[in-house]
XYZ file of C-alpha atoms in Angstrom:
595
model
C 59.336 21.767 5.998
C 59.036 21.414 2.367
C 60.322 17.914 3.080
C 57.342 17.691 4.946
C 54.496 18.863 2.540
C 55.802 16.577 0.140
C 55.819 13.842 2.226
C 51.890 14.840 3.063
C 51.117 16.085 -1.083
C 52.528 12.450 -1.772
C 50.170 10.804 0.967
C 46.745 12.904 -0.266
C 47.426 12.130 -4.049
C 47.846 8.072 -2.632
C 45.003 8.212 -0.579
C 42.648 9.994 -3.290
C 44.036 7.715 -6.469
C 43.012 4.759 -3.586
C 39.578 5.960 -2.988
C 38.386 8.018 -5.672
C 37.576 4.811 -8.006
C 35.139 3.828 -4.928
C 34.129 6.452 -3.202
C 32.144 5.538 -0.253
C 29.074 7.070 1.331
C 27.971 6.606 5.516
C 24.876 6.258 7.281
C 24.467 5.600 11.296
C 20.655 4.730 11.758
C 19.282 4.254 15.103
C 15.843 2.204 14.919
C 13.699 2.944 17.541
C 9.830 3.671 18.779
C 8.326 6.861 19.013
C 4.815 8.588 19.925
C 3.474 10.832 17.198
C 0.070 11.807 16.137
C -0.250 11.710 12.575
C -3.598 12.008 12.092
C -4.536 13.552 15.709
C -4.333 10.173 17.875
C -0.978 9.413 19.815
C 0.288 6.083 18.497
C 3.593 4.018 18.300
C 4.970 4.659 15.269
C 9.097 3.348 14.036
C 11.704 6.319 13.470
C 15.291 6.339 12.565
C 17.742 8.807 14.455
C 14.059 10.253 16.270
C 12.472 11.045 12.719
C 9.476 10.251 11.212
C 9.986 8.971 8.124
C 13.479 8.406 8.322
C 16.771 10.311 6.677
C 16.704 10.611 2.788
C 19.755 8.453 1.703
C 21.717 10.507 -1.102
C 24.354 8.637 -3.452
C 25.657 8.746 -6.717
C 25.967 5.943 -9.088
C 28.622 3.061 -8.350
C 29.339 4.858 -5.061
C 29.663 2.425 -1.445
C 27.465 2.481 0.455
C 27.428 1.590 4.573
C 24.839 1.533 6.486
C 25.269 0.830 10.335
C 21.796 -0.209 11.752
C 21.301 -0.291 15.680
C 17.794 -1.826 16.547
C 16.282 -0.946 19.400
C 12.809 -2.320 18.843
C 11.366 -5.231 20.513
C 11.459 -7.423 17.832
C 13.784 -8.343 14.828
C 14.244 -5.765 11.908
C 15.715 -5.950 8.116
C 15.689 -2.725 5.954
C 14.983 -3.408 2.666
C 16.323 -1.128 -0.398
C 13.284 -1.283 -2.409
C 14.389 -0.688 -6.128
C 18.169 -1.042 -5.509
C 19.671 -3.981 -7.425
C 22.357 -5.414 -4.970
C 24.399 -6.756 -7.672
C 26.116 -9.911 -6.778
C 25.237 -9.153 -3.189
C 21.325 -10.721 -2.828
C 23.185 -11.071 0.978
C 22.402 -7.094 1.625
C 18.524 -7.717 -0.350
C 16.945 -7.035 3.614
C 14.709 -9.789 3.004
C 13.485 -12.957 5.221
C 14.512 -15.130 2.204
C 17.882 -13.064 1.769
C 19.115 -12.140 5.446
C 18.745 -13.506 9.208
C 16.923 -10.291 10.901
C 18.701 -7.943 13.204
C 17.794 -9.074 16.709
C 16.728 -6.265 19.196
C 19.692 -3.782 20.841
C 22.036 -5.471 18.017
C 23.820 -3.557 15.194
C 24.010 -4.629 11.731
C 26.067 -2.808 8.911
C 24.541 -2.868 5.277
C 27.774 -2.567 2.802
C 27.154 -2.139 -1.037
C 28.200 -0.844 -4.256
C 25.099 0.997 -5.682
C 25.834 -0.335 -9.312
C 25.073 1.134 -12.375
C 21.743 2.911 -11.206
C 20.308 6.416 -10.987
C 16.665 6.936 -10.165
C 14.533 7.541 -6.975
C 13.791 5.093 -4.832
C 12.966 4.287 -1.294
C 13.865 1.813 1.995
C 11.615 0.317 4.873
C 11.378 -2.468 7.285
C 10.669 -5.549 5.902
C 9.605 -8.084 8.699
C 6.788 -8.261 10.991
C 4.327 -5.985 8.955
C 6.696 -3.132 10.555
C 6.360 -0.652 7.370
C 2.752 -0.338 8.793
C 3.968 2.004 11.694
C 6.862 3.491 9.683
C 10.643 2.969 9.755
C 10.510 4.268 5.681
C 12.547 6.789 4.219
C 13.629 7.768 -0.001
C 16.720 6.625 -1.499
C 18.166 9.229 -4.324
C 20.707 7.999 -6.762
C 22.190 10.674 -8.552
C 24.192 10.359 -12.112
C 27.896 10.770 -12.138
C 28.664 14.004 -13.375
C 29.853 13.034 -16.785
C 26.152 11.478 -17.520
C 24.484 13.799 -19.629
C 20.616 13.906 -18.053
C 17.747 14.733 -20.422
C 16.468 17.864 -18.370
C 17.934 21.475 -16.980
C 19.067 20.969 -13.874
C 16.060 21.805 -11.202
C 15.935 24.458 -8.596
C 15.413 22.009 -6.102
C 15.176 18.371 -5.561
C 11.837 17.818 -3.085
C 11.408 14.181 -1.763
C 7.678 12.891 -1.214
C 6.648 9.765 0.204
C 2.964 9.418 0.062
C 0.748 6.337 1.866
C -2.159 5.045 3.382
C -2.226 5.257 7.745
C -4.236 3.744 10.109
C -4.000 4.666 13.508
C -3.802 1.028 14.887
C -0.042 0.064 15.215
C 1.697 -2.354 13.179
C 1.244 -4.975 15.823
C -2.402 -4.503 16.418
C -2.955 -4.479 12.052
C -0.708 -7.836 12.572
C -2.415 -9.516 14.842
C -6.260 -8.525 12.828
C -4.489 -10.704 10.060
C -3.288 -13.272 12.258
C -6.807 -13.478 13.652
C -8.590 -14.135 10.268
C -9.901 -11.023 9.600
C -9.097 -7.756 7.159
C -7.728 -4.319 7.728
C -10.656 -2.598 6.416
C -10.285 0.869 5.018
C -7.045 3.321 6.522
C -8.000 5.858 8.744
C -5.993 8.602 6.052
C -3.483 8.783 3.835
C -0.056 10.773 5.073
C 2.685 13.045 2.980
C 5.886 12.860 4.412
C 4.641 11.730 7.728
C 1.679 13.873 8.294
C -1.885 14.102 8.125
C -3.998 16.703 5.616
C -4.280 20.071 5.852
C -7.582 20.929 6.966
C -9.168 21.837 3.675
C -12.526 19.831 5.358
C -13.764 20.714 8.852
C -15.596 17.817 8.641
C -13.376 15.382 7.762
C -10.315 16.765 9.291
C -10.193 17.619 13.092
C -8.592 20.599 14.037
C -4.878 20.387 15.520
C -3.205 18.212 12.702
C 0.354 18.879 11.425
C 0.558 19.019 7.997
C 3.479 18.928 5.368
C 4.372 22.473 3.696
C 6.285 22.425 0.853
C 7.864 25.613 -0.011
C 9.255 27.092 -3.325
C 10.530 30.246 -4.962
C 8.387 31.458 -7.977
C 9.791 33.220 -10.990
C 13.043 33.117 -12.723
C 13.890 36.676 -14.323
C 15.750 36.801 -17.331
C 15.953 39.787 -19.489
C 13.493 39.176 -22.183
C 11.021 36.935 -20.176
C 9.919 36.128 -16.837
C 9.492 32.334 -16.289
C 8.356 29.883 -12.937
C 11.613 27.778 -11.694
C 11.440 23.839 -11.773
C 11.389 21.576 -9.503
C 11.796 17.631 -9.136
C 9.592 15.985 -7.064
C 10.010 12.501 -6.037
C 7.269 11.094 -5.456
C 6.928 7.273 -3.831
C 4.018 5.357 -2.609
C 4.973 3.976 0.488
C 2.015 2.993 2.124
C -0.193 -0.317 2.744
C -2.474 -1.249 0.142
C -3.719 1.520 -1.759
C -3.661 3.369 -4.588
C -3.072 6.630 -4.776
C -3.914 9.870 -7.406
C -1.895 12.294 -7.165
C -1.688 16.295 -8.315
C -0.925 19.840 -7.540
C -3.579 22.325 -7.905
C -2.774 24.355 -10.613
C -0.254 22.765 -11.873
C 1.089 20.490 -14.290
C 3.285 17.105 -14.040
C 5.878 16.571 -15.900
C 7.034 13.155 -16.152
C 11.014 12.977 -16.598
C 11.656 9.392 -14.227
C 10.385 6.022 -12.808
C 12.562 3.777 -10.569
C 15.818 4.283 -12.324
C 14.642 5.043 -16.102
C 14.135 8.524 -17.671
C 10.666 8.060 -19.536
C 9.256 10.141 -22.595
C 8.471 13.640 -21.197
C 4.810 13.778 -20.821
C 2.395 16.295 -18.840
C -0.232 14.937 -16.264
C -2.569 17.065 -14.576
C -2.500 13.873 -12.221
C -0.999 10.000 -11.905
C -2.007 7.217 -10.053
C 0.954 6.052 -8.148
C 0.629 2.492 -7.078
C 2.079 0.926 -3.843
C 5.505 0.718 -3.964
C 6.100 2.841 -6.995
C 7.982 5.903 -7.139
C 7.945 9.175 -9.974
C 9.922 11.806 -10.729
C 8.295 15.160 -11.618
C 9.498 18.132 -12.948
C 7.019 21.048 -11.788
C 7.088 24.554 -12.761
C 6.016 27.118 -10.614
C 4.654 29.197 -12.698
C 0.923 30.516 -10.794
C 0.307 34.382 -9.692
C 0.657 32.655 -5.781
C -2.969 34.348 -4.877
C -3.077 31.420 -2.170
C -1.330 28.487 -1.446
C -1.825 25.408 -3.541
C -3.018 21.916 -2.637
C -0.800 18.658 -3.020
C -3.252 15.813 -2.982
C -3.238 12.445 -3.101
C -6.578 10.540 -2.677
C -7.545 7.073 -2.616
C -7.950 5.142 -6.328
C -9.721 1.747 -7.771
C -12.288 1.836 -4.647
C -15.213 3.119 -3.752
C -14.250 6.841 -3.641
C -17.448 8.575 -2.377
C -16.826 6.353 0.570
C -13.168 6.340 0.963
C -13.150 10.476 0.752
C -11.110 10.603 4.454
C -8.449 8.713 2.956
C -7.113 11.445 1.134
C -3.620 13.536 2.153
C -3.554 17.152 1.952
C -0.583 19.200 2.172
C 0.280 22.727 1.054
C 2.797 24.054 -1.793
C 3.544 27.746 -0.651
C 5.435 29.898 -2.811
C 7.552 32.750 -1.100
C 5.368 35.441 -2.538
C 1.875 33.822 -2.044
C -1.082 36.074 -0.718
C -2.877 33.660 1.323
C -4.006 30.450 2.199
C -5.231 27.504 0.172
C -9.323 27.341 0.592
C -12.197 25.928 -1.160
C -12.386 22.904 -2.781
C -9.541 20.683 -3.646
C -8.847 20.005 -6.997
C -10.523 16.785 -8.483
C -9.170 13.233 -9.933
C -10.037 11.358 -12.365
C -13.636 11.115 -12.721
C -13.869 6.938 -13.680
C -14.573 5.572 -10.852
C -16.512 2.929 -12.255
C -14.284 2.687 -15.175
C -10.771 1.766 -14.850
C -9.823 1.781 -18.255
C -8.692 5.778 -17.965
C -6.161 4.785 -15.090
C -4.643 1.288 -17.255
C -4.619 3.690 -20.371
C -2.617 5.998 -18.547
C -0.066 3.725 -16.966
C 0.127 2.698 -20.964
C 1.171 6.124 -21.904
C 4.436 5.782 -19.725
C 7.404 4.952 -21.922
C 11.066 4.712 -21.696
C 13.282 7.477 -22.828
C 14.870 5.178 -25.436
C 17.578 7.778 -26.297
C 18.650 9.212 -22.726
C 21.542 8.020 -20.859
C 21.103 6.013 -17.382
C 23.567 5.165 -15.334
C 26.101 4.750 -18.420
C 26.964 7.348 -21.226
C 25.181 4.438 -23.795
C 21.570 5.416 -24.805
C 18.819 3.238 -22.539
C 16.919 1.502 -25.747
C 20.482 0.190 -26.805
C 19.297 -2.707 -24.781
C 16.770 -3.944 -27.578
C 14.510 -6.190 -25.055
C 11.797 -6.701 -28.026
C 14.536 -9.241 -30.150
C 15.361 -11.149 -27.250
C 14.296 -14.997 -27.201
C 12.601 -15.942 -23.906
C 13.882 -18.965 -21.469
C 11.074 -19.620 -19.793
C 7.368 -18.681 -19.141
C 5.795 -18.085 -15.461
C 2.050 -17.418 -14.966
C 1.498 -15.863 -11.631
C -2.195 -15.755 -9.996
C -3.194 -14.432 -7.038
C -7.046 -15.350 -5.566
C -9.240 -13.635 -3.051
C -7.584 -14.823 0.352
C -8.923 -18.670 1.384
C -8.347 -20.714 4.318
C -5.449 -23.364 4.307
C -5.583 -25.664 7.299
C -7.783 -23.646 9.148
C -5.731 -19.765 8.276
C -6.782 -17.577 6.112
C -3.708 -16.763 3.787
C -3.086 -15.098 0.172
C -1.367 -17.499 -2.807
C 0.139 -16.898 -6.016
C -0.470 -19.912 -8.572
C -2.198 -21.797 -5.170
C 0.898 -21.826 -3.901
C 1.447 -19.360 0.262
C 4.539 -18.551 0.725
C 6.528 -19.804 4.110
C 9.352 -18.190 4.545
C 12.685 -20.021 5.109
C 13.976 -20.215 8.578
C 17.366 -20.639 6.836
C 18.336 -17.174 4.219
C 18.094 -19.044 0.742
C 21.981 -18.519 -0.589
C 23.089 -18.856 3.294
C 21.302 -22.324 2.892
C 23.144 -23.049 -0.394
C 26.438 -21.533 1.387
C 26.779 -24.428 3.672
C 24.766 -26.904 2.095
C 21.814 -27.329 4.169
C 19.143 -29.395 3.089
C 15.562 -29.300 2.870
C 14.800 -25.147 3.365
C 13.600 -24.749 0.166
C 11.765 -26.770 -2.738
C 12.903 -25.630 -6.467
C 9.150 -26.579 -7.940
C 7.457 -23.186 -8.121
C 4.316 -24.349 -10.577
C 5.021 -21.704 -14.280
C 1.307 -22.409 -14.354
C -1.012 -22.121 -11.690
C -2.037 -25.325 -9.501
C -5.184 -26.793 -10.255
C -5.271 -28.705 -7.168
C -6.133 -27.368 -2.847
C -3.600 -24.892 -1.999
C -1.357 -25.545 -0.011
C 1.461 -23.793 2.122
C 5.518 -24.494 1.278
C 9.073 -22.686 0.299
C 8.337 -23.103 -2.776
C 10.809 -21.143 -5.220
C 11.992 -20.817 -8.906
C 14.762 -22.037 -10.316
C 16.046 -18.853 -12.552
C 18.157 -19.925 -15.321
C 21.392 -17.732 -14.970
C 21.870 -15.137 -17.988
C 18.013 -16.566 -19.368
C 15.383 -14.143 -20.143
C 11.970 -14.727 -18.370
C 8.823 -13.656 -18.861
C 6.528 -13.052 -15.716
C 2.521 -12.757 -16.458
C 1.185 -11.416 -13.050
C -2.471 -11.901 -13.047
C -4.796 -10.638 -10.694
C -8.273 -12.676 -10.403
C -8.883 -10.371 -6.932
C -11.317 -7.568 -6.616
C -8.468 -5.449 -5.135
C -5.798 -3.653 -7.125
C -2.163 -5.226 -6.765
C 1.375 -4.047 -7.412
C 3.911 -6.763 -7.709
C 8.026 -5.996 -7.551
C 11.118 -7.888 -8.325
C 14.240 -7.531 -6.563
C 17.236 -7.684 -7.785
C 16.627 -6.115 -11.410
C 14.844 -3.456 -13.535
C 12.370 -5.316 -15.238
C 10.532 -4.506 -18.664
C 6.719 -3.675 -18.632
C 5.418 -4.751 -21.952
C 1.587 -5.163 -21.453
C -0.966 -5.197 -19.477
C -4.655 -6.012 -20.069
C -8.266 -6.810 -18.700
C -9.457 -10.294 -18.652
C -7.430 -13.704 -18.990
C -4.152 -13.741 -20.192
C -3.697 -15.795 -23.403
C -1.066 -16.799 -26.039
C -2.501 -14.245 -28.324
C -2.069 -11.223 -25.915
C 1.785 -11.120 -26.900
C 0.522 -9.510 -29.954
C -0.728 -6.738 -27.364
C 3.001 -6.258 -25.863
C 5.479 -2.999 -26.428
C 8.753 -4.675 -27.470
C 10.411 -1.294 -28.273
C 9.622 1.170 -25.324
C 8.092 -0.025 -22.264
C 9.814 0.868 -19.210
C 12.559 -0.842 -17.323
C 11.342 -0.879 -13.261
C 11.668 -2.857 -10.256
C 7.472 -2.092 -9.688
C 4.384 -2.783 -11.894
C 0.498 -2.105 -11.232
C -2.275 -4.809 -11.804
C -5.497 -3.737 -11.778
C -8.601 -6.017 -10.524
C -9.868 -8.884 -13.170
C -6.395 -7.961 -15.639
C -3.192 -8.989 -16.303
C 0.408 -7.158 -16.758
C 3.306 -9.073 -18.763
C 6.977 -8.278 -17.566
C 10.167 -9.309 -19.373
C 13.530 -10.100 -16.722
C 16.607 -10.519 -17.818
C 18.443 -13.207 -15.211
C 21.929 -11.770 -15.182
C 22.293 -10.991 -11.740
C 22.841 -13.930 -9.225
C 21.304 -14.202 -5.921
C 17.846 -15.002 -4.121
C 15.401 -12.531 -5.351
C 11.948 -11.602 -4.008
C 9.086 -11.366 -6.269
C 6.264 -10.532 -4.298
C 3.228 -8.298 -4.301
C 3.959 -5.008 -2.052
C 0.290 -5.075 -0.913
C 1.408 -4.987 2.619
C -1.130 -7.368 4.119
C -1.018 -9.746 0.949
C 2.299 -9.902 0.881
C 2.241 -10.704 4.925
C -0.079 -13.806 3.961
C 2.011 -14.930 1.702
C 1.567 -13.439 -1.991
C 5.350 -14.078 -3.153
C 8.012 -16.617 -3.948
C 11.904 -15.656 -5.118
C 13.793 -16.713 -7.984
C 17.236 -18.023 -7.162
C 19.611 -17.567 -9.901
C 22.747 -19.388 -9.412
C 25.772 -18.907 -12.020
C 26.674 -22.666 -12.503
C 30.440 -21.647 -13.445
C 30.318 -20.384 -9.546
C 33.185 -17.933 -8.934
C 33.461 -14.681 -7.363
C 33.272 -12.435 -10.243
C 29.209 -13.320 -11.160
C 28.366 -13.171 -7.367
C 30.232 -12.303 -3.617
C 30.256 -15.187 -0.943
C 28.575 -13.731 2.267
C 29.974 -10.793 3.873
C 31.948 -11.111 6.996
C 29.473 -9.606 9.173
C 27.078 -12.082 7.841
C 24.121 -13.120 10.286
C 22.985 -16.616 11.372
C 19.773 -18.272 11.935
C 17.225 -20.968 11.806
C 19.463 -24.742 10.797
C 22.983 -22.369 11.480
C 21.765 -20.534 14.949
C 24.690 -22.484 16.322
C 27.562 -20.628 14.211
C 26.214 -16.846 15.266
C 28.701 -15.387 17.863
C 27.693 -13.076 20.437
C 27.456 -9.357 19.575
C 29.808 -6.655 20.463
C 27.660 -3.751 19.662
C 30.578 -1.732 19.918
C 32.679 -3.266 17.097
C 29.437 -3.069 14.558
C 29.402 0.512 15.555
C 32.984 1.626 15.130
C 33.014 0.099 11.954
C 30.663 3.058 10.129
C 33.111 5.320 12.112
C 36.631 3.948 11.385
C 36.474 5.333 7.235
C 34.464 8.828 8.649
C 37.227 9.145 11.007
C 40.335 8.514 8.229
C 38.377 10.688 5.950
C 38.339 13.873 8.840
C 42.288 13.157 9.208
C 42.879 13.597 5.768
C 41.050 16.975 5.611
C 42.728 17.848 9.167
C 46.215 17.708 7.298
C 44.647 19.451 4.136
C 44.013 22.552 6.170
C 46.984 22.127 8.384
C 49.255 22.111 5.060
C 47.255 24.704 3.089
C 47.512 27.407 6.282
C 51.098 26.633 6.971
């Protein structure tokens, strides 16, 4: 027998030296419909595995990740991993320019390395104006344990995702934009799925579930008596709007955004733009007389009007005497001027001197001294009519999306799917509808002005990289407003604001190959066709710079002919076949240990 265990002692040390350099983490999601009344009216809304939102994914860095995806919707489905950098795989992006969709009752596994990034983050559906009705969930990458972080380690890690609802269907809100015409305003904003509390009997009907978060109070030490900390993180996962948001009584604590620890700063309240996400640190540090309200209420519109598209929930500490009542606590008070909320997005800077993902301080990457490549202006209109539809542009140029995946084009050489003349300065001509992409110089440094001649406030993200914010600005952009930019601190993210009649200036450097979206994550511009994607292609092509397509690899549009018939099975056992090893490893742990 002791033959035996050192048989099994030599096969656990093999196993764990073979898998402990790549340790992998598993999902199983099951796409499907549900009824659920958010905001008090039964509607269709998209779950995963019966929930609404979906599971929180929770890795560390430069873990594996797998995802199995089984769709059983009506219509093709890609999750997208908004914020995660895919690097060298643009083939796992969950984009219409990166992957064929998912076609309904097939699976579809999602395999990659999440690479060098910590942060908060979050996924969603990306096709068929689907994140309208749901299907989104947070993503949490969490440091390696040998990455010094620049805060005590929290009480608790609380996930919010935050957005504005209407109670029309994703279909229905699809088929008012196919038809010409706008959304109008949401019908309310939700936290983590639900509707408000009812702090307003008269804007909130009776009967609605709402989202209760609940924490333990005081630490006790023996010289003082101090409120535990907790992160909250906090993304905006909704359609098109804005979004303030606070705790009554209680301060934010800015500590992350998107992957970078920023200067440590206290808000009473942020605006969190669509698509971003924030990490606070929040002490709970109140007598608990009541509950407290979360908020987070509508921002750069007409707010008097707009009041039901607010969220209420409740933060309830253990000890706390009652419920929250009276009035909730108030935002900003600029509604008619917006330089408070550009100021503050301003006062957001990197945490030069904190590790990220790697032991080596974050500002060691000096952005600021780096020379630039090339120069893209990027402006988006008020939505006008090209042959006869109405449709959103960016430099006069809507956005088709390729039948064909962009590198899966490249990959077998098929021609005409895409046109490599994305304008760097806008078109002065009609607009006019096309694949039109840009040609990313591999390993240049580019410099993106996104500038918003709209009435409506825009957020614009970049796949495939963290980029640098380094300005942003009212009016016209010029020449002269590089004078303007932060070349020492401004934060690396995959997500920046733009408010109405300004600019914002971002700084990418091109050093990971692929197709990557850069779009506006206004849900209904971005379905119009507010985006384009910058293929960067290392011209020394080899393996190392970027993976060929996976084996599982979908086929559409020019290829339809080369996808094989699905065996739902096989996609399925293929999550289960590593889960399974893993349990017989720890089955002949115990069994050795208790003999």
């Amino acid at each position: 027998m002791d033959l035996f265990k050192i048989l099994l002692l030599m096969f656990l040390v093999n196993f764990s030296f073979c898998f402990a350099a790549d340790p992998y983490a598993f999902y199983n999601f099951e796409v499907s419909y549900i009824t659920a009344s958010p905001l008090g009216v039964p509607q269709q809304v998209i779950a995963i595995n019966g929930k609404f939102p979906g599971p929180t994914i929770n890795v560390t860095t430069n873990e594996n990740l797998v995802v199995n995806v089984r769709n059983k919707l009506d219509e093709g489905l890609l999750l997208h991993w908004s914020g995660i950098q895919q690097r060298r795989v643009s083939w796992q992006d969950g984009l219409a320019g990166t992957n064929c969709p998912i076609p309904p009752k097939w699976n579809w596994t999602y395999e990659f390395q999440v690479k060098d990034q910590i942060g908060s983050f979050f996924y969603f559906p990306s096709l068929h104006f689907q994140r309208a009705s749901g299907g989104f969930g947070s993503f949490i990458v969490n440091p390696r344990s040998v990455i010094p972080v620049p805060f005590s380690t929290p009480e608790g890690d609380i996930t919010i995702a935050i957005g504005d609802w209407y109670t029309r269907n994703h279909t229905a809100l699809r088929k008012a934009l196919d038809d010409g015409k706008d959304l109008g305003m949401p019908d309310g904003v939700l936290i983590n799925g639900k509707g408000p509390y009812q702090y307003n009997k008269t804007l909130v009907p009776d009967g609605i579930d709402y989202e209760t978060i609940t924490v333990h109070p005081e630490c006790y030490t023996f010289v003082t008596t101090t409120g535990k900390t907790y992160r909250l993180r906090v993304s905006n996962v909704g359609i098109s709007t804005s979004l303030n948001f606070r705790i009554q009584g209680h301060n934010l604590v800015l500590a992350e955004s998107e992957g970078s620890y920023t200067v440590q700063q206290n808000y009473t309240s942020l605006d969190i733009h669509v698509g971003q996400s924030y990490s606070f640190l929040v002490t709970m540090d109140q007598n608990a007389s009541s509950d407290y309200y979360i908020v987070a209420s509508a921002r750069i519109v007409n707010e008097t009007i707009w009041r039901r598209v607010t969220g209420v929930g409740i933060l309830h500490y253990t000890n706390s005497k009652g419920k929250a009542k009276g009035h909730l606590p108030p935002g900003p008070q600029d509604e008619f001027d917006k330089t408070f909320s550009m100021n503050q997005a301003r006062s957001i800077r990197w945490n030069v001197s904190a590790s990220g993902a790697r032991p080596n301080p974050q500002g060691s990457f000096k952005y600021g001294s780096i020379n630039v490549t090339d120069v893209y202006v990027l402006r988006n209109m008020p939505p006008v009519k090209i042959n006869g539809k109405r449709r959103t542009t960016l430099s006069g140029v809507s956005f088709v999306n390729p039948s064909t995946p962009i590198r899966l084009a490249d990959k077998h050489k098929v021609k005409g799917v895409y046109k490599l003349d994305f304008p760097k300065r806008p078109l002065t001509g009609p607009p006019r509808m096309e694949t039109s992409i840009i040609n990313g110089t591999y390993r240049g440094f580019m410099e993106v002005i996104l500038q918003n001649n709209d009435t409506k406030m825009q957020s614009y993200h970049m796949s495939g990289y963290a980029f640098f914010a380094v300005g942003m600005d009212y009016g016209e952009w010029t020449e002269n407003s590089r004078g303007t930019y932060n070349k020492w601190d401004g934060i690396a993210r995959s997500t920046i604001q733009v408010y109405p009649g300004a600019w914002s200036a971002i700084l990418i450097s091109l050093d990971n190959p692929g197709a990557w979206n850069l779009r506006t994550e206004n849900l209904d511009s971005w379905y119009l066709g507010q985006e384009t994607y910058v293929r960067v292609v290392n011209p020394d092509e080899n393996n190392k710079t970027e993976f060929g397509a996976p084996a599982n690899v979908l086929y559409c549009g020019a290829l339809q002919k080369l996808q094989k018939p699905q065996k739902i099975s096989s996609s399925a056992t293929r999550s289960i076949g590593f889960t399974s090893l893993s349990m017989v490893v720890m089955a002949l742990v115990m069994i050795m240990v208790l003999y």
